[in-house]
């Protein structure tokens, strides 16, 4: 781990003022807190609509969810340069946590239920098509082995149905609820160190194992290796397990 007096990780929150549903910025607090409990620190910066900055100092990006209208507002800004920079950061192995509307933004396009097509980044091989019913509710999924294999509990609310291309993995397999499209049992996407999910709520405080997995990807990329000290977090894990039981048995 780093011995120089610089922050352990630099986190960048993309479009915090637009993609801001369901308290998803709590994910950043959770990342910060689990670093802090281990005596590690981080910086948190924001990158808003109309702003440009060099993304190379950042190790971990967070993009939250937004409604169809909010997503369309971003198109011009993405084309003005931010899109290419984000794609370069993806290819460079930077860690991304992207939720719902922010997840859809990483794919090729989002076609709304009334036929409006937003051409998105194409940073990851998938597309999304809006349906005329929404997929809403508490849900649960199991992460793929390459994403740590733990269970995740969350809340989903989307009309978009996401279909993955052949070169990418789902983030996990649905245990209860809809996930990517309500049809193929997949939830979210994993490509390089991009983690896309429909899980609002925010996802990380309810899923400590997944949070540490995300942090590990960013630390490993930056420092070559990373071993996170175990925390006295029995209550977080018990809360997760209790919620999982409830979600699995909810009618
Ligand atoms: N607009 C998208 C949908 O409904 C994303 C919604 C969200 O981020 N909650 O599919």
CSV table of C-alpha atoms and ligand atoms in Angstrom, one decimal:
chain,number,residue,atom,x,y,z
A,1,UNK,CA,0.0,0.0,0.0
A,2,UNK,CA,1.1,3.6,-0.5
A,3,UNK,CA,3.6,5.0,2.0
A,4,UNK,CA,3.6,8.5,0.5
A,5,UNK,CA,1.4,11.1,2.1
A,6,UNK,CA,-1.2,11.2,-0.7
A,7,UNK,CA,-4.8,10.0,-0.4
A,8,UNK,CA,-5.2,6.3,-0.9
A,9,UNK,CA,-8.0,6.7,-3.5
A,10,UNK,CA,-9.4,9.6,-5.5
A,11,UNK,CA,-13.2,9.3,-6.1
A,12,UNK,CA,-15.1,11.2,-8.7
A,13,UNK,CA,-18.9,11.6,-8.6
A,14,UNK,CA,-20.1,12.2,-12.2
A,15,UNK,CA,-23.2,14.4,-12.7
A,16,UNK,CA,-24.1,14.6,-9.0
A,17,UNK,CA,-26.7,17.4,-9.7
A,18,UNK,CA,-28.5,15.5,-12.4
A,19,UNK,CA,-28.3,11.8,-11.7
A,20,UNK,CA,-29.3,11.9,-8.0
A,21,UNK,CA,-32.2,9.6,-7.3
A,22,UNK,CA,-32.9,7.6,-4.1
A,23,UNK,CA,-30.0,8.9,-2.0
A,24,UNK,CA,-27.5,7.0,-4.2
A,25,UNK,CA,-24.7,9.4,-3.2
A,26,UNK,CA,-24.7,7.4,0.1
A,27,UNK,CA,-22.6,4.9,-1.9
A,28,UNK,CA,-19.7,7.4,-1.7
A,29,UNK,CA,-20.1,7.9,2.0
A,30,UNK,CA,-20.0,4.1,2.4
A,31,UNK,CA,-16.8,3.8,0.4
A,32,UNK,CA,-15.3,6.7,2.4
A,33,UNK,CA,-16.3,5.2,5.7
A,34,UNK,CA,-15.0,1.7,5.0
A,35,UNK,CA,-11.6,3.2,4.0
A,36,UNK,CA,-11.6,5.5,7.0
A,37,UNK,CA,-12.3,2.6,9.4
A,38,UNK,CA,-9.1,1.0,8.1
A,39,UNK,CA,-7.0,4.2,8.5
A,40,UNK,CA,-7.1,4.9,4.8
A,41,UNK,CA,-8.3,8.1,3.2
A,42,UNK,CA,-9.7,9.3,-0.1
A,43,UNK,CA,-10.7,12.5,-1.8
A,44,UNK,CA,-14.2,13.0,-3.3
A,45,UNK,CA,-14.6,15.4,-6.2
A,46,UNK,CA,-17.6,16.2,-8.4
A,47,UNK,CA,-17.8,16.5,-12.1
A,48,UNK,CA,-20.9,18.4,-13.2
A,49,UNK,CA,-22.7,19.2,-16.5
A,50,UNK,CA,-20.6,21.7,-18.5
A,51,UNK,CA,-17.4,21.1,-16.5
A,52,UNK,CA,-14.3,19.5,-18.1
A,53,UNK,CA,-11.4,18.1,-16.1
A,54,UNK,CA,-8.5,15.7,-16.5
A,55,UNK,CA,-9.8,12.4,-15.3
A,56,UNK,CA,-6.4,10.7,-14.9
A,57,UNK,CA,-6.0,11.4,-11.1
A,58,UNK,CA,-9.2,9.5,-10.3
A,59,UNK,CA,-9.3,5.9,-9.3
A,60,UNK,CA,-13.0,5.3,-8.8
A,61,UNK,CA,-16.0,6.8,-10.5
A,62,UNK,CA,-19.6,6.8,-9.2
A,63,UNK,CA,-22.6,7.6,-11.5
A,64,UNK,CA,-26.1,7.5,-10.0
A,65,UNK,CA,-29.6,7.1,-11.5
A,66,UNK,CA,-31.9,9.5,-13.2
A,67,UNK,CA,-35.2,9.7,-15.0
A,68,UNK,CA,-35.5,9.5,-18.8
A,69,UNK,CA,-35.6,13.3,-19.0
A,70,UNK,CA,-32.4,13.8,-16.9
A,71,UNK,CA,-30.6,11.2,-19.0
A,72,UNK,CA,-31.4,13.1,-22.3
A,73,UNK,CA,-30.1,16.3,-20.8
A,74,UNK,CA,-26.6,14.8,-20.6
A,75,UNK,CA,-26.3,13.8,-24.2
A,76,UNK,CA,-24.8,17.0,-25.5
A,77,UNK,CA,-22.4,17.2,-22.6
A,78,UNK,CA,-21.2,13.7,-23.1
A,79,UNK,CA,-20.5,14.4,-26.8
A,80,UNK,CA,-18.6,17.6,-25.9
A,81,UNK,CA,-15.7,15.4,-24.7
A,82,UNK,CA,-16.6,13.8,-21.4
A,83,UNK,CA,-17.9,10.7,-23.1
A,84,UNK,CA,-14.5,10.0,-24.7
A,85,UNK,CA,-12.7,10.6,-21.4
A,86,UNK,CA,-15.0,8.3,-19.5
A,87,UNK,CA,-14.5,5.6,-22.2
A,88,UNK,CA,-10.7,6.0,-21.9
A,89,UNK,CA,-10.9,5.6,-18.1
A,90,UNK,CA,-13.0,2.4,-18.6
A,91,UNK,CA,-10.4,0.9,-20.9
A,92,UNK,CA,-7.7,2.0,-18.5
A,93,UNK,CA,-9.2,-0.3,-15.9
A,94,UNK,CA,-10.5,2.4,-13.6
A,95,UNK,CA,-13.3,1.3,-11.2
A,96,UNK,CA,-16.8,2.5,-12.0
A,97,UNK,CA,-20.0,2.0,-10.0
A,98,UNK,CA,-22.9,2.9,-12.2
A,99,UNK,CA,-26.5,2.8,-11.1
A,100,UNK,CA,-29.7,2.5,-13.1
A,101,UNK,CA,-29.8,5.6,-15.4
A,102,UNK,CA,-26.0,5.9,-14.9
A,103,UNK,CA,-25.6,2.2,-15.8
A,104,UNK,CA,-27.8,2.7,-19.0
A,105,UNK,CA,-25.6,5.6,-20.0
A,106,UNK,CA,-22.5,3.3,-20.3
A,107,UNK,CA,-24.2,1.2,-23.0
A,108,UNK,CA,-24.8,1.9,-26.7
A,109,UNK,CA,-28.2,3.4,-26.4
A,110,UNK,CA,-31.4,3.8,-24.5
A,111,UNK,CA,-34.7,3.8,-26.5
A,112,UNK,CA,-37.5,5.1,-24.3
A,113,UNK,CA,-40.9,3.5,-24.3
A,114,UNK,CA,-42.2,6.3,-26.6
A,115,UNK,CA,-39.5,5.7,-29.2
A,116,UNK,CA,-37.0,8.4,-28.4
A,117,UNK,CA,-33.5,7.0,-28.8
A,118,UNK,CA,-30.6,8.4,-26.8
A,119,UNK,CA,-27.3,7.4,-28.3
A,120,UNK,CA,-25.1,6.8,-25.2
A,121,UNK,CA,-21.4,6.1,-24.6
A,122,UNK,CA,-21.0,2.6,-25.9
A,123,UNK,CA,-18.3,2.1,-23.3
A,124,UNK,CA,-19.7,-1.3,-22.5
A,125,UNK,CA,-21.5,-3.7,-24.9
A,126,UNK,CA,-25.2,-3.6,-24.1
A,127,UNK,CA,-28.3,-1.6,-25.0
A,128,UNK,CA,-31.5,-0.7,-23.2
A,129,UNK,CA,-35.1,-0.5,-24.5
A,130,UNK,CA,-37.9,1.1,-22.4
A,131,UNK,CA,-41.0,-0.9,-21.8
A,132,UNK,CA,-44.5,0.4,-21.0
A,133,UNK,CA,-44.5,-1.1,-17.5
A,134,UNK,CA,-42.0,-0.4,-14.8
A,135,UNK,CA,-40.0,-3.0,-13.0
A,136,UNK,CA,-40.3,-2.0,-9.3
A,137,UNK,CA,-39.5,-3.6,-6.0
A,138,UNK,CA,-37.0,-4.9,-3.6
A,139,UNK,CA,-34.8,-7.5,-5.2
A,140,UNK,CA,-31.8,-9.7,-4.7
A,141,UNK,CA,-29.1,-11.2,-6.9
A,142,UNK,CA,-25.9,-13.2,-6.5
A,143,UNK,CA,-22.7,-11.6,-7.9
A,144,UNK,CA,-20.7,-13.6,-10.5
A,145,UNK,CA,-17.5,-15.3,-9.2
A,146,UNK,CA,-15.4,-12.7,-11.0
A,147,UNK,CA,-17.2,-10.0,-8.9
A,148,UNK,CA,-16.7,-11.7,-5.5
A,149,UNK,CA,-19.7,-14.1,-5.5
A,150,UNK,CA,-21.6,-12.5,-2.6
A,151,UNK,CA,-25.3,-11.8,-2.4
A,152,UNK,CA,-26.7,-8.3,-3.0
A,153,UNK,CA,-30.0,-6.8,-1.8
A,154,UNK,CA,-31.4,-3.7,-3.4
A,155,UNK,CA,-34.4,-1.8,-4.8
A,156,UNK,CA,-35.1,-1.5,-8.5
A,157,UNK,CA,-37.4,1.0,-10.4
A,158,UNK,CA,-36.8,1.1,-14.1
A,159,UNK,CA,-38.7,0.9,-17.3
A,160,UNK,CA,-35.6,0.1,-19.3
A,161,UNK,CA,-34.9,-3.5,-20.2
A,162,UNK,CA,-31.2,-4.0,-20.7
A,163,UNK,CA,-29.7,-6.7,-23.0
A,164,UNK,CA,-26.0,-7.6,-22.7
A,165,UNK,CA,-23.7,-8.1,-25.7
A,166,UNK,CA,-21.6,-11.2,-26.1
A,167,UNK,CA,-18.3,-9.7,-24.8
A,168,UNK,CA,-19.5,-8.7,-21.3
A,169,UNK,CA,-20.6,-10.6,-18.2
A,170,UNK,CA,-23.7,-9.9,-16.1
A,171,UNK,CA,-22.9,-8.5,-12.7
A,172,UNK,CA,-24.9,-11.3,-11.2
A,173,UNK,CA,-27.8,-13.7,-11.4
A,174,UNK,CA,-31.3,-12.6,-10.1
A,175,UNK,CA,-32.5,-14.4,-7.0
A,176,UNK,CA,-35.7,-12.4,-6.7
A,177,UNK,CA,-37.1,-9.5,-8.8
A,178,UNK,CA,-36.5,-8.4,-12.4
A,179,UNK,CA,-32.8,-7.4,-12.9
A,180,UNK,CA,-31.7,-6.4,-16.4
A,181,UNK,CA,-34.9,-7.2,-18.3
A,182,UNK,CA,-37.2,-9.6,-16.3
A,183,UNK,CA,-36.5,-12.3,-18.9
A,184,UNK,CA,-33.0,-13.8,-18.9
A,185,UNK,CA,-32.2,-13.9,-15.1
A,186,UNK,CA,-29.2,-11.5,-15.5
A,187,UNK,CA,-28.6,-8.4,-13.4
A,188,UNK,CA,-26.3,-5.6,-14.2
A,189,UNK,CA,-23.0,-5.8,-16.1
A,190,UNK,CA,-19.3,-6.4,-15.3
A,191,UNK,CA,-16.8,-5.3,-17.9
A,192,UNK,CA,-13.1,-4.7,-16.9
A,193,UNK,CA,-13.7,-2.8,-13.6
A,194,UNK,CA,-17.1,-1.3,-14.6
A,195,UNK,CA,-19.9,-2.5,-12.3
A,196,UNK,CA,-23.3,-1.5,-13.5
A,197,UNK,CA,-26.5,-2.3,-11.6
A,198,UNK,CA,-30.2,-1.4,-11.3
A,199,UNK,CA,-29.9,-1.4,-7.5
A,200,UNK,CA,-30.8,1.9,-5.9
A,201,UNK,CA,-31.2,2.6,-2.3
A,202,UNK,CA,-28.1,3.0,-2.1
A,203,UNK,CA,-26.6,-0.4,-2.9
A,204,UNK,CA,-23.3,-0.3,-0.9
A,205,UNK,CA,-24.3,0.2,2.7
A,206,UNK,CA,-26.6,-2.8,2.5
A,207,UNK,CA,-23.9,-4.9,0.9
A,208,UNK,CA,-20.6,-4.7,2.7
A,209,UNK,CA,-18.9,-7.6,0.9
A,210,UNK,CA,-19.6,-6.0,-2.5
A,211,UNK,CA,-18.3,-2.6,-1.2
A,212,UNK,CA,-15.0,-4.1,-0.2
A,213,UNK,CA,-14.8,-6.0,-3.5
A,214,UNK,CA,-15.2,-2.6,-5.4
A,215,UNK,CA,-12.5,-1.0,-3.2
A,216,UNK,CA,-10.2,-3.9,-3.8
A,217,UNK,CA,-10.4,-3.5,-7.6
A,218,UNK,CA,-9.5,0.2,-7.4
A,219,UNK,CA,-6.7,-0.4,-4.9
A,220,UNK,CA,-5.2,-3.3,-6.9
A,221,UNK,CA,-5.2,-1.3,-10.1
A,222,UNK,CA,-3.4,1.6,-8.3
A,223,UNK,CA,-1.0,-0.3,-6.1
A,224,UNK,CA,-0.6,-3.6,-7.8
A,225,UNK,CA,-2.0,-5.5,-4.8
A,226,UNK,CA,-4.4,-4.8,-1.9
A,227,UNK,CA,-5.5,-6.7,1.2
A,228,UNK,CA,-8.3,-4.9,3.1
A,229,UNK,CA,-8.1,-5.4,6.9
A,230,UNK,CA,-11.2,-7.2,8.2
A,231,UNK,CA,-13.6,-4.8,10.0
A,232,UNK,CA,-15.8,-5.3,13.1
A,233,UNK,CA,-18.8,-5.2,10.8
A,234,UNK,CA,-20.9,-8.1,12.1
A,235,UNK,CA,-24.0,-5.9,12.3
A,236,UNK,CA,-23.7,-4.8,8.7
A,237,UNK,CA,-23.5,-8.4,7.6
A,238,UNK,CA,-26.4,-9.4,9.9
A,239,UNK,CA,-28.5,-6.6,8.5
A,240,UNK,CA,-27.7,-7.7,5.0
A,241,UNK,CA,-28.6,-11.3,5.8
A,242,UNK,CA,-31.9,-10.3,7.5
A,243,UNK,CA,-33.0,-8.1,4.5
A,244,UNK,CA,-32.0,-10.9,2.1
A,245,UNK,CA,-34.3,-13.4,3.9
A,246,UNK,CA,-37.1,-10.9,3.8
A,247,UNK,CA,-36.7,-10.1,0.1
A,248,UNK,CA,-36.5,-13.8,-0.8
A,249,UNK,CA,-39.8,-14.5,1.1
A,250,UNK,CA,-41.7,-11.4,0.1
A,251,UNK,CA,-44.8,-12.1,-1.9
B,1,LIG,N1,-34.9,6.2,-16.9
B,1,LIG,C1,-34.5,4.9,-16.7
B,1,LIG,C2,-35.6,3.9,-16.6
B,1,LIG,O1,-36.7,4.1,-16.2
B,1,LIG,C3,-33.6,4.9,-15.4
B,1,LIG,C4,-34.4,5.1,-14.1
B,1,LIG,C5,-33.6,5.2,-12.9
B,1,LIG,O2,-32.4,5.6,-12.9
B,1,LIG,N2,-34.3,4.9,-11.8
B,1,LIG,O3,-35.3,2.8,-17.1
